[in-house]
């Protein structure tokens, strides 16, 4: 048959060649694929997204459950055909399998992802989130605990590390260990990448759990002040101003901040 109708398989999945990645590197004159250029001193990341701008629009930019959907399936499968031990692609494939209800296969792929690269915080987070979503809190606690051993020793947490520890902190908070959750939140906001999600989550924790209205408000404001503004955290801080400070003027200003923001 002609090439346009031919298919290859990965884990039993048909992948039409016509649906392959458009930006696949071409072979050089010696028939070899050129090496991908990676930023110096930074772990490479092969996660496939629908668009470069999509991640910044999510509450949690490194959660694979937020930046992955079934439309990416063929691209991810093809990526694994070329790089079957790539941790990012294995994790994303596990998320896809979970979306399809194939939880046994999903867990296997996520386990392989963290085994392939134990420093991949994004993969660890996806594994922990998967176990939470499939109502396995005991194993989720084990996975988050193991992930913490790899991320916590770092002096400065990158975005993926911060996102992983934030998921862990929220999980621990839900389980009732308030002191441990607070330590995790503090570590994230003092050593991690500055993000509206981490600042806002800590602010809510202080406000709702510790009942510290003033300090909680400080972190909620920090979350709302980050550019580009987050609709969620601008709204939450606006509600805080209305409820606790009775300041309708400032509340309205933050409610409008997203629509008035100009980059």
Coordinates of C-alpha atoms in Angstrom, one line a residue:
X1 CA 0.0 0.0 0.0
X2 CA 1.1 3.6 -0.4
X3 CA 2.8 5.4 2.4
X4 CA -0.2 7.7 3.2
X5 CA -2.3 4.7 4.2
X6 CA 0.3 2.8 6.2
X7 CA 0.3 2.6 10.0
X8 CA 2.6 1.5 12.7
X9 CA 1.7 0.4 16.2
X10 CA 2.8 1.3 19.8
X11 CA 1.4 -0.8 22.6
X12 CA -1.3 -2.0 20.1
X13 CA -2.4 1.5 19.0
X14 CA -2.6 2.3 15.3
X15 CA -0.8 5.5 14.4
X16 CA -1.4 6.9 10.8
X17 CA 1.7 8.4 9.4
X18 CA -0.3 11.3 8.1
X19 CA -1.0 12.3 11.8
X20 CA 2.7 12.4 12.8
X21 CA 4.3 15.4 14.5
X22 CA 4.8 18.2 12.0
X23 CA 7.9 19.4 13.7
X24 CA 9.6 16.0 13.7
X25 CA 13.4 16.6 13.0
X26 CA 14.5 15.5 9.6
X27 CA 17.5 13.2 9.0
X28 CA 20.9 14.8 8.2
X29 CA 23.0 13.8 5.2
X30 CA 24.4 10.8 7.1
X31 CA 20.9 9.5 7.8
X32 CA 21.0 10.4 11.5
X33 CA 18.6 12.5 13.3
X34 CA 20.1 15.7 14.8
X35 CA 20.2 16.0 18.6
X36 CA 17.6 18.3 20.1
X37 CA 19.1 21.4 21.5
X38 CA 18.5 21.8 25.3
X39 CA 19.0 24.7 27.6
X40 CA 22.2 24.3 29.6
X41 CA 22.0 23.0 33.2
X42 CA 18.3 22.2 32.9
X43 CA 16.6 18.9 32.7
X44 CA 15.1 18.4 29.2
X45 CA 11.4 18.2 28.9
X46 CA 9.6 16.4 26.1
X47 CA 6.0 16.9 27.2
X48 CA 3.7 17.5 24.2
X49 CA 1.2 20.3 24.5
X50 CA -1.6 21.6 22.2
X51 CA 0.0 25.1 22.2
X52 CA 2.8 27.0 23.9
X53 CA 0.3 29.4 25.4
X54 CA -2.0 26.8 26.9
X55 CA 0.1 26.1 30.0
X56 CA 0.1 29.6 31.2
X57 CA -3.7 29.6 31.2
X58 CA -3.9 26.7 33.6
X59 CA -4.2 26.9 37.4
X60 CA -1.4 24.4 37.7
X61 CA 0.9 24.7 34.7
X62 CA 2.8 21.5 35.3
X63 CA -0.1 19.1 36.0
X64 CA -0.3 16.7 33.1
X65 CA -4.0 16.2 33.8
X66 CA -4.5 19.9 32.8
X67 CA -2.3 20.2 29.8
X68 CA -3.0 16.8 28.2
X69 CA -6.1 15.7 26.2
X70 CA -7.0 12.9 23.8
X71 CA -6.2 15.0 20.7
X72 CA -2.5 14.6 21.5
X73 CA -2.6 10.8 21.6
X74 CA -1.1 10.0 18.2
X75 CA 1.7 12.5 18.8
X76 CA 2.6 11.0 22.2
X77 CA 2.5 7.4 20.8
X78 CA 4.7 8.4 18.0
X79 CA 7.1 10.1 20.4
X80 CA 7.3 6.9 22.4
X81 CA 8.1 4.9 19.2
X82 CA 11.2 6.9 18.9
X83 CA 12.0 7.3 22.6
X84 CA 10.4 4.4 24.5
X85 CA 12.1 5.2 27.8
X86 CA 11.4 8.9 27.8
X87 CA 10.0 9.8 31.2
X88 CA 7.9 12.8 30.1
X89 CA 6.2 10.8 27.3
X90 CA 5.6 7.8 29.5
X91 CA 4.0 9.9 32.1
X92 CA 1.8 11.7 29.5
X93 CA 0.8 8.4 28.0
X94 CA -0.2 7.2 31.4
X95 CA -2.4 10.2 31.8
X96 CA -4.0 9.5 28.4
X97 CA -4.7 5.9 29.4
X98 CA -6.3 7.1 32.6
X99 CA -8.5 9.4 30.6
X100 CA -9.6 6.4 28.6
X101 CA -10.4 4.4 31.7
X102 CA -7.5 2.0 31.3
X103 CA -6.2 2.4 34.8
X104 CA -4.1 -0.7 35.1
X105 CA -2.1 0.2 31.9
X106 CA -2.1 3.9 33.1
X107 CA -0.4 3.0 36.4
X108 CA 2.1 0.8 34.7
X109 CA 3.1 3.6 32.3
X110 CA 3.3 6.1 35.2
X111 CA 5.5 3.7 37.2
X112 CA 7.8 3.3 34.3
X113 CA 8.0 7.1 33.9
X114 CA 9.4 7.6 37.5
X115 CA 11.7 4.6 37.1
X116 CA 13.1 6.0 33.9
X117 CA 13.9 9.4 35.6
X118 CA 13.6 9.6 39.4
X119 CA 14.2 13.4 39.2
X120 CA 11.2 14.0 37.0
X121 CA 8.9 15.9 39.4
X122 CA 6.2 16.2 36.7
X123 CA 6.0 12.4 36.4
X124 CA 5.9 11.9 40.1
X125 CA 3.1 14.5 40.4
X126 CA 1.1 12.8 37.6
X127 CA 1.5 9.4 39.4
X128 CA 0.4 10.8 42.7
X129 CA -2.6 12.6 41.1
X130 CA -3.6 9.4 39.3
X131 CA -3.7 7.5 42.5
X132 CA -5.8 10.2 44.2
X133 CA -8.2 10.2 41.2
X134 CA -8.5 6.4 41.4
X135 CA -9.2 6.5 45.2
X136 CA -6.0 4.9 46.4
X137 CA -4.9 7.4 49.1
X138 CA -2.6 4.9 50.8
X139 CA -0.5 4.3 47.7
X140 CA -0.7 8.0 46.8
X141 CA 0.8 8.9 50.1
X142 CA 3.7 6.4 49.4
X143 CA 4.3 7.9 46.0
X144 CA 4.2 11.5 47.1
X145 CA 6.6 10.6 50.0
X146 CA 9.0 9.0 47.6
X147 CA 8.8 11.9 45.2
X148 CA 9.5 14.3 48.1
X149 CA 12.8 12.5 48.8
X150 CA 14.0 13.5 45.3
X151 CA 12.7 17.1 45.2
X152 CA 13.1 18.3 48.8
X153 CA 17.0 18.2 48.9
X154 CA 17.2 20.9 46.2
X155 CA 18.1 24.3 47.5
X156 CA 16.0 26.1 44.9
X157 CA 12.8 24.4 43.6
X158 CA 12.0 24.8 39.9
X159 CA 8.4 25.1 38.6
X160 CA 8.0 21.3 38.4
X161 CA 9.3 20.7 41.9
X162 CA 7.1 23.4 43.3
X163 CA 4.0 22.0 41.6
X164 CA 4.8 18.5 42.9
X165 CA 5.2 19.7 46.4
X166 CA 2.1 21.8 46.1
X167 CA 0.1 18.7 45.2
X168 CA 1.7 16.9 48.1
X169 CA 0.8 19.7 50.5
X170 CA -2.8 19.7 49.4
X171 CA -3.0 16.0 49.7
X172 CA -1.5 16.1 53.2
X173 CA -3.8 18.9 54.2
X174 CA -6.8 16.8 53.1
X175 CA -5.5 13.8 55.1
X176 CA -5.5 16.0 58.3
X177 CA -1.8 16.5 58.9
X178 CA -2.0 20.3 59.2
X179 CA 1.5 20.8 60.7
X180 CA 3.2 18.9 57.9
X181 CA 1.1 20.6 55.3
X182 CA 2.1 24.0 56.6
X183 CA 5.8 23.1 56.4
X184 CA 5.4 22.0 52.8
X185 CA 3.5 25.3 51.9
X186 CA 6.2 27.3 53.6
X187 CA 9.0 25.5 51.7
X188 CA 7.2 26.1 48.4
X189 CA 6.7 29.8 48.8
X190 CA 10.2 30.5 50.2
X191 CA 12.3 28.2 48.0
X192 CA 10.1 27.5 44.9
X193 CA 9.2 29.3 41.7
X194 CA 7.0 32.2 42.5
X195 CA 3.5 31.4 41.2
X196 CA 0.0 32.6 41.8
X197 CA -1.1 29.1 42.5
X198 CA 1.4 28.4 45.3
X199 CA 1.0 31.8 46.9
X200 CA -2.8 31.6 46.7
X201 CA -3.0 28.0 48.1
X202 CA -0.9 29.0 51.1
X203 CA -3.0 32.1 51.6
X204 CA -6.2 30.0 51.6
X205 CA -4.6 27.6 54.0
X206 CA -3.7 30.4 56.4
X207 CA -7.1 32.0 56.1
X208 CA -9.4 28.9 56.3
X209 CA -7.3 26.4 58.3
X210 CA -5.1 28.6 60.5
X211 CA -7.7 31.4 60.8
X212 CA -5.0 34.0 60.2
X213 CA -7.0 36.6 58.3
X214 CA -4.2 39.2 58.0
X215 CA -1.4 36.8 56.9
X216 CA -3.7 34.9 54.6
X217 CA -4.7 38.2 53.0
X218 CA -1.0 39.0 52.4
X219 CA -0.5 35.8 50.4
X220 CA -3.8 36.1 48.5
X221 CA -2.8 39.6 47.5
X222 CA 0.6 38.4 46.3
X223 CA -1.1 35.7 44.2
X224 CA -3.5 38.3 42.7
X225 CA -0.6 40.7 41.9
X226 CA 1.4 38.3 39.8
X227 CA 1.5 39.0 36.0
X228 CA -0.1 37.9 33.9
X229 CA -3.0 38.0 36.4
X230 CA -4.8 34.8 37.3
X231 CA -8.7 35.1 37.0
X232 CA -9.1 32.6 39.9
X233 CA -6.8 34.4 42.3
X234 CA -7.9 37.9 41.4
X235 CA -11.5 36.8 42.1
X236 CA -10.5 35.1 45.4
X237 CA -8.7 38.2 46.6
X238 CA -11.5 40.4 45.5
X239 CA -13.9 38.2 47.6
X240 CA -11.5 38.4 50.5
X241 CA -11.5 42.2 50.3
X242 CA -15.3 42.2 50.3
X243 CA -15.8 39.7 53.1
X244 CA -13.0 40.6 55.5
X245 CA -12.0 44.2 54.7
X246 CA -15.4 45.5 53.5
X247 CA -13.4 47.3 50.8
X248 CA -15.7 47.4 47.7
X249 CA -13.4 49.8 45.8
X250 CA -10.3 47.6 46.0
X251 CA -12.4 44.5 45.4
X252 CA -13.8 45.9 42.2
X253 CA -10.3 46.9 41.1
X254 CA -9.0 43.3 41.4
X255 CA -12.1 41.9 39.8
X256 CA -11.4 44.0 36.8
X257 CA -7.6 43.4 36.8
X258 CA -7.6 40.5 34.4
X259 CA -9.6 42.3 31.7
X260 CA -7.6 45.5 32.0
X261 CA -4.2 43.8 32.0
X262 CA -1.9 44.7 29.1
X263 CA 1.3 42.9 28.6

